[in-house]
PDB file of N, CA and C in Angstrom:
ATOM      1  N   MET A   9       0.970  -1.195   0.006  1.00 79.00           N
ATOM      2  CA  MET A   9      -0.050   0.002  -0.015  1.00 79.00           C
ATOM      3  C   MET A   9       0.845   1.115  -0.168  1.00 79.00           C
ATOM      4  N   LYS A  10       0.505   2.418  -0.696  1.00 89.00           N
ATOM      5  CA  LYS A  10       1.259   3.381  -1.101  1.00 89.00           C
ATOM      6  C   LYS A  10       0.700   4.517   0.293  1.00 89.00           C
ATOM      7  N   PHE A  11      -0.501   4.298   0.438  1.00 92.00           N
ATOM      8  CA  PHE A  11      -0.923   5.300   1.495  1.00 92.00           C
ATOM      9  C   PHE A  11      -1.466   4.909   2.588  1.00 92.00           C
ATOM     10  N   CYS A  12      -1.481   5.681   3.571  1.00 91.00           N
ATOM     11  CA  CYS A  12      -2.040   5.300   5.082  1.00 91.00           C
ATOM     12  C   CYS A  12      -2.708   6.265   5.641  1.00 91.00           C
ATOM     13  N   PHE A  13      -3.494   5.941   6.824  1.00 94.00           N
ATOM     14  CA  PHE A  13      -4.480   6.648   7.490  1.00 94.00           C
ATOM     15  C   PHE A  13      -3.764   8.012   7.745  1.00 94.00           C
ATOM     16  N   GLY A  14      -4.708   9.379   6.884  1.00 94.00           N
ATOM     17  CA  GLY A  14      -4.264  10.724   7.520  1.00 94.00           C
ATOM     18  C   GLY A  14      -3.489  11.138   6.107  1.00 94.00           C
ATOM     19  N   ASP A  15      -2.777  10.606   5.293  1.00 93.00           N
ATOM     20  CA  ASP A  15      -2.552  10.869   3.894  1.00 93.00           C
ATOM     21  C   ASP A  15      -3.475  11.957   3.382  1.00 93.00           C
ATOM     22  N   ILE A  16      -2.967  13.071   3.068  1.00 94.00           N
ATOM     23  CA  ILE A  16      -3.930  13.921   1.913  1.00 94.00           C
ATOM     24  C   ILE A  16      -3.549  13.582   0.908  1.00 94.00           C
ATOM     25  N   VAL A  17      -4.483  13.123   0.011  1.00 95.00           N
ATOM     26  CA  VAL A  17      -4.369  12.984  -1.453  1.00 95.00           C
ATOM     27  C   VAL A  17      -5.252  13.783  -2.447  1.00 95.00           C
ATOM     28  N   VAL A  18      -5.140  13.584  -3.727  1.00 95.00           N
ATOM     29  CA  VAL A  18      -5.697  14.247  -4.522  1.00 95.00           C
ATOM     30  C   VAL A  18      -6.860  13.196  -5.526  1.00 95.00           C
ATOM     31  N   VAL A  19      -8.115  13.360  -5.490  1.00 95.00           N
ATOM     32  CA  VAL A  19      -8.768  12.397  -6.124  1.00 95.00           C
ATOM     33  C   VAL A  19      -9.833  13.070  -7.293  1.00 95.00           C
ATOM     34  N   ASP A  20     -10.103  12.531  -8.244  1.00 92.00           N
ATOM     35  CA  ASP A  20     -11.145  13.227  -9.202  1.00 92.00           C
ATOM     36  C   ASP A  20     -10.761  14.510  -9.918  1.00 92.00           C
ATOM     37  N   GLY A  21      -9.148  14.181 -10.095  1.00 89.00           N
ATOM     38  CA  GLY A  21      -8.574  15.312 -10.902  1.00 89.00           C
ATOM     39  C   GLY A  21      -8.135  16.698  -9.924  1.00 89.00           C
ATOM     40  N   ASN A  22      -9.061  17.276  -9.160  1.00 90.00           N
ATOM     41  CA  ASN A  22      -8.543  18.208  -8.352  1.00 90.00           C
ATOM     42  C   ASN A  22      -9.213  18.514  -7.153  1.00 90.00           C
ATOM     43  N   GLN A  23      -9.840  17.537  -6.464  1.00 94.00           N
ATOM     44  CA  GLN A  23     -10.274  17.258  -5.210  1.00 94.00           C
ATOM     45  C   GLN A  23      -9.446  17.056  -4.222  1.00 94.00           C
ATOM     46  N   SER A  24      -9.161  17.587  -3.400  1.00 93.00           N
ATOM     47  CA  SER A  24      -8.744  16.916  -2.058  1.00 93.00           C
ATOM     48  C   SER A  24      -9.167  16.167  -0.941  1.00 93.00           C
ATOM     49  N   GLY A  25      -8.563  15.533  -0.397  1.00 95.00           N
ATOM     50  CA  GLY A  25      -9.034  14.311   0.713  1.00 95.00           C
ATOM     51  C   GLY A  25      -8.404  13.757   1.637  1.00 95.00           C
ATOM     52  N   VAL A  26      -8.906  13.293   2.400  1.00 96.00           N
ATOM     53  CA  VAL A  26      -7.810  12.548   3.389  1.00 96.00           C
ATOM     54  C   VAL A  26      -8.213  11.007   3.777  1.00 96.00           C
ATOM     55  N   ILE A  27      -7.334  10.446   3.518  1.00 96.00           N
ATOM     56  CA  ILE A  27      -7.513   8.560   3.778  1.00 96.00           C
ATOM     57  C   ILE A  27      -8.018   8.307   4.996  1.00 96.00           C
ATOM     58  N   VAL A  28      -9.229   8.012   5.180  1.00 97.00           N
ATOM     59  CA  VAL A  28     -10.061   7.663   6.588  1.00 97.00           C
ATOM     60  C   VAL A  28      -9.843   5.747   6.772  1.00 97.00           C
ATOM     61  N   LYS A  29      -9.550   4.985   5.660  1.00 95.00           N
ATOM     62  CA  LYS A  29      -9.512   3.615   6.006  1.00 95.00           C
ATOM     63  C   LYS A  29      -9.100   3.258   4.483  1.00 95.00           C
ATOM     64  N   SER A  30      -8.216   2.170   5.020  1.00 93.00           N
ATOM     65  CA  SER A  30      -7.559   1.742   3.767  1.00 93.00           C
ATOM     66  C   SER A  30      -8.219  -0.336   3.772  1.00 93.00           C
ATOM     67  N   TRP A  31      -7.952  -0.647   2.518  1.00 90.00           N
ATOM     68  CA  TRP A  31      -8.748  -1.845   2.315  1.00 90.00           C
ATOM     69  C   TRP A  31      -7.319  -2.692   1.459  1.00 90.00           C
ATOM     70  N   GLU A  32      -7.067  -3.903   1.799  1.00 87.00           N
ATOM     71  CA  GLU A  32      -5.982  -4.770   1.324  1.00 87.00           C
ATOM     72  C   GLU A  32      -6.836  -5.358  -0.110  1.00 87.00           C
ATOM     73  N   ARG A  33      -6.181  -5.779  -0.656  1.00 78.00           N
ATOM     74  CA  ARG A  33      -6.622  -6.995  -1.923  1.00 78.00           C
ATOM     75  C   ARG A  33      -7.347  -8.024  -0.973  1.00 78.00           C
ATOM     76  N   SER A  34      -8.456  -8.485  -1.678  1.00 69.00           N
ATOM     77  CA  SER A  34      -9.118  -9.547  -1.155  1.00 69.00           C
ATOM     78  C   SER A  34      -9.113 -10.852  -2.032  1.00 69.00           C
ATOM     79  N   LEU A  35      -9.911 -11.862  -1.604  1.00 68.00           N
ATOM     80  CA  LEU A  35      -9.549 -13.110  -1.832  1.00 68.00           C
ATOM     81  C   LEU A  35     -10.405 -13.121  -3.536  1.00 68.00           C
ATOM     82  N   GLN A  36     -11.167 -12.195  -3.928  1.00 73.00           N
ATOM     83  CA  GLN A  36     -11.763 -12.078  -5.260  1.00 73.00           C
ATOM     84  C   GLN A  36     -10.839 -11.256  -6.095  1.00 73.00           C
ATOM     85  N   ASP A  37      -9.686 -10.917  -5.854  1.00 76.00           N
ATOM     86  CA  ASP A  37      -8.998 -10.019  -6.672  1.00 76.00           C
ATOM     87  C   ASP A  37      -9.253  -8.756  -6.849  1.00 76.00           C
ATOM     88  N   LEU A  38      -9.742  -8.264  -5.917  1.00 76.00           N
ATOM     89  CA  LEU A  38      -9.980  -6.873  -6.277  1.00 76.00           C
ATOM     90  C   LEU A  38      -8.869  -6.112  -5.683  1.00 76.00           C
ATOM     91  N   PRO A  39      -8.871  -4.794  -6.368  1.00 82.00           N
ATOM     92  CA  PRO A  39      -7.532  -4.060  -6.024  1.00 82.00           C
ATOM     93  C   PRO A  39      -7.392  -3.141  -4.610  1.00 82.00           C
ATOM     94  N   GLU A  40      -6.219  -3.070  -4.476  1.00 91.00           N
ATOM     95  CA  GLU A  40      -6.067  -1.999  -2.705  1.00 91.00           C
ATOM     96  C   GLU A  40      -7.103  -0.724  -3.133  1.00 91.00           C
ATOM     97  N   SER A  41      -7.674  -0.603  -2.160  1.00 93.00           N
ATOM     98  CA  SER A  41      -8.753   0.842  -2.223  1.00 93.00           C
ATOM     99  C   SER A  41      -8.565   1.369  -0.776  1.00 93.00           C
ATOM    100  N   HIS A  42      -9.027   2.709  -0.893  1.00 95.00           N
ATOM    101  CA  HIS A  42      -9.140   3.847   0.160  1.00 95.00           C
ATOM    102  C   HIS A  42     -10.537   4.289   0.138  1.00 95.00           C
ATOM    103  N   ASP A  43     -10.854   4.395   1.515  1.00 97.00           N
ATOM    104  CA  ASP A  43     -11.949   5.633   1.969  1.00 97.00           C
ATOM    105  C   ASP A  43     -11.246   6.704   2.122  1.00 97.00           C
ATOM    106  N   VAL A  44     -11.871   7.892   1.395  1.00 97.00           N
ATOM    107  CA  VAL A  44     -11.386   9.209   1.256  1.00 97.00           C
ATOM    108  C   VAL A  44     -12.289  10.322   1.760  1.00 97.00           C
ATOM    109  N   TYR A  45     -12.369  10.947   2.513  1.00 98.00           N
ATOM    110  CA  TYR A  45     -13.182  11.992   3.200  1.00 98.00           C
ATOM    111  C   TYR A  45     -12.840  13.043   1.945  1.00 98.00           C
ATOM    112  N   VAL A  46     -13.725  13.484   1.048  1.00 96.00           N
ATOM    113  CA  VAL A  46     -13.448  14.578   0.372  1.00 96.00           C
ATOM    114  C   VAL A  46     -14.028  15.808   0.834  1.00 96.00           C
ATOM    115  N   ARG A  47     -13.836  16.948   1.348  1.00 92.00           N
ATOM    116  CA  ARG A  47     -14.515  18.125   1.915  1.00 92.00           C
ATOM    117  C   ARG A  47     -15.782  18.518   1.349  1.00 92.00           C
ATOM    118  N   SER A  48     -14.945  18.982  -0.357  1.00 94.00           N
ATOM    119  CA  SER A  48     -15.847  19.544  -1.127  1.00 94.00           C
ATOM    120  C   SER A  48     -17.071  18.797  -1.330  1.00 94.00           C
ATOM    121  N   TYR A  49     -17.435  17.500  -1.118  1.00 95.00           N
ATOM    122  CA  TYR A  49     -18.367  16.475  -1.397  1.00 95.00           C
ATOM    123  C   TYR A  49     -18.871  16.309  -0.007  1.00 95.00           C
ATOM    124  N   ASN A  50     -18.589  16.613   1.278  1.00 96.00           N
ATOM    125  CA  ASN A  50     -18.796  16.362   2.341  1.00 96.00           C
ATOM    126  C   ASN A  50     -19.315  14.755   2.429  1.00 96.00           C
ATOM    127  N   ALA A  51     -18.574  14.023   2.081  1.00 97.00           N
ATOM    128  CA  ALA A  51     -18.627  12.715   2.127  1.00 97.00           C
ATOM    129  C   ALA A  51     -17.496  11.542   2.037  1.00 97.00           C
ATOM    130  N   ILE A  52     -17.760  10.527   2.417  1.00 98.00           N
ATOM    131  CA  ILE A  52     -16.469   9.572   2.349  1.00 98.00           C
ATOM    132  C   ILE A  52     -16.938   8.672   0.976  1.00 98.00           C
ATOM    133  N   ALA A  53     -15.813   8.557   0.146  1.00 97.00           N
ATOM    134  CA  ALA A  53     -15.980   7.679  -0.942  1.00 97.00           C
ATOM    135  C   ALA A  53     -14.775   6.621  -1.333  1.00 97.00           C
ATOM    136  N   ASN A  54     -15.012   5.665  -1.681  1.00 96.00           N
ATOM    137  CA  ASN A  54     -14.066   4.316  -1.905  1.00 96.00           C
ATOM    138  C   ASN A  54     -13.377   4.908  -3.110  1.00 96.00           C
ATOM    139  N   TYR A  55     -12.161   4.665  -3.400  1.00 95.00           N
ATOM    140  CA  TYR A  55     -11.350   5.045  -4.518  1.00 95.00           C
ATOM    141  C   TYR A  55     -10.200   3.698  -4.758  1.00 95.00           C
ATOM    142  N   PRO A  56     -10.047   3.050  -5.854  1.00 94.00           N
ATOM    143  CA  PRO A  56      -8.776   2.404  -5.931  1.00 94.00           C
ATOM    144  C   PRO A  56      -7.770   3.109  -5.790  1.00 94.00           C
ATOM    145  N   GLU A  57      -6.697   2.490  -5.523  1.00 93.00           N
ATOM    146  CA  GLU A  57      -5.163   3.020  -5.375  1.00 93.00           C
ATOM    147  C   GLU A  57      -4.757   3.469  -6.526  1.00 93.00           C
ATOM    148  N   ASN A  58      -5.087   3.327  -7.763  1.00 93.00           N
ATOM    149  CA  ASN A  58      -4.328   3.867  -8.461  1.00 93.00           C
ATOM    150  C   ASN A  58      -5.035   5.090  -9.322  1.00 93.00           C
ATOM    151  N   GLU A  59      -6.152   5.326  -8.616  1.00 94.00           N
ATOM    152  CA  GLU A  59      -6.743   6.800  -9.039  1.00 94.00           C
ATOM    153  C   GLU A  59      -6.768   7.749  -7.978  1.00 94.00           C
ATOM    154  N   ILE A  60      -5.567   7.572  -7.177  1.00 95.00           N
ATOM    155  CA  ILE A  60      -5.229   8.499  -6.188  1.00 95.00           C
ATOM    156  C   ILE A  60      -3.832   9.048  -6.038  1.00 95.00           C
ATOM    157  N   GLU A  61      -3.760  10.345  -5.741  1.00 94.00           N
ATOM    158  CA  GLU A  61      -2.388  10.961  -5.939  1.00 94.00           C
ATOM    159  C   GLU A  61      -2.160  11.484  -4.509  1.00 94.00           C
ATOM    160  N   ARG A  62      -0.839  11.541  -4.365  1.00 93.00           N
ATOM    161  CA  ARG A  62      -0.199  12.292  -2.942  1.00 93.00           C
ATOM    162  C   ARG A  62      -0.556  13.595  -3.452  1.00 93.00           C
ATOM    163  N   TYR A  63      -0.980  14.345  -2.352  1.00 89.00           N
ATOM    164  CA  TYR A  63      -1.180  15.875  -2.403  1.00 89.00           C
ATOM    165  C   TYR A  63       0.462  16.258  -1.566  1.00 89.00           C
ATOM    166  N   MET A  64       1.368  17.004  -2.522  1.00 82.00           N
ATOM    167  CA  MET A  64       2.373  17.706  -2.290  1.00 82.00           C
ATOM    168  C   MET A  64       2.356  19.157  -2.163  1.00 82.00           C
ATOM    169  N   VAL A  65       2.727  19.493  -1.163  1.00 76.00           N
ATOM    170  CA  VAL A  65       3.088  20.964  -0.892  1.00 76.00           C
ATOM    171  C   VAL A  65       4.721  21.380  -1.182  1.00 76.00           C
ATOM    172  N   ARG A  66       4.927  22.408  -2.021  1.00 67.00           N
ATOM    173  CA  ARG A  66       6.391  22.752  -2.306  1.00 67.00           C
ATOM    174  C   ARG A  66       6.698  23.979  -1.183  1.00 67.00           C
ATOM    175  N   HIS A  67       7.915  23.910  -0.744  1.00 62.00           N
ATOM    176  CA  HIS A  67       7.916  25.056   0.341  1.00 62.00           C
ATOM    177  C   HIS A  67       7.982  26.599  -0.368  1.00 62.00           C
ATOM    178  N   LYS A  68       8.221  26.612  -1.605  1.00 60.00           N
ATOM    179  CA  LYS A  68       7.980  27.752  -2.416  1.00 60.00           C
ATOM    180  C   LYS A  68       6.581  28.370  -2.387  1.00 60.00           C
ATOM    181  N   TYR A  69       5.528  27.530  -2.413  1.00 57.00           N
ATOM    182  CA  TYR A  69       4.126  27.901  -1.802  1.00 57.00           C
ATOM    183  C   TYR A  69       3.711  28.328  -0.469  1.00 57.00           C
ATOM    184  N   LEU A  70       4.498  28.060   0.345  1.00 55.00           N
ATOM    185  CA  LEU A  70       4.247  28.539   1.492  1.00 55.00           C
ATOM    186  C   LEU A  70       4.638  29.710   1.930  1.00 55.00           C
ATOM    187  N   ARG A  71       5.379  30.301   1.377  1.00 56.00           N
ATOM    188  CA  ARG A  71       6.127  31.815   1.643  1.00 56.00           C
ATOM    189  C   ARG A  71       5.070  32.687   1.641  1.00 56.00           C
TER     190      ARG A  71
END
């Protein structure tokens, strides 16, 4: 798994969210997925790991 609880991520192109639960591969060969709380949707949605990007803040943007 690339992500864990509390990681800030980007989903659906430009929406930011926070990982609230992670699911490992199952016996049915489903991919690893994560439940993500997306503030702009005010909801928790499940996303496969390959549809999530890590949110990165550069130091130059914080000044």
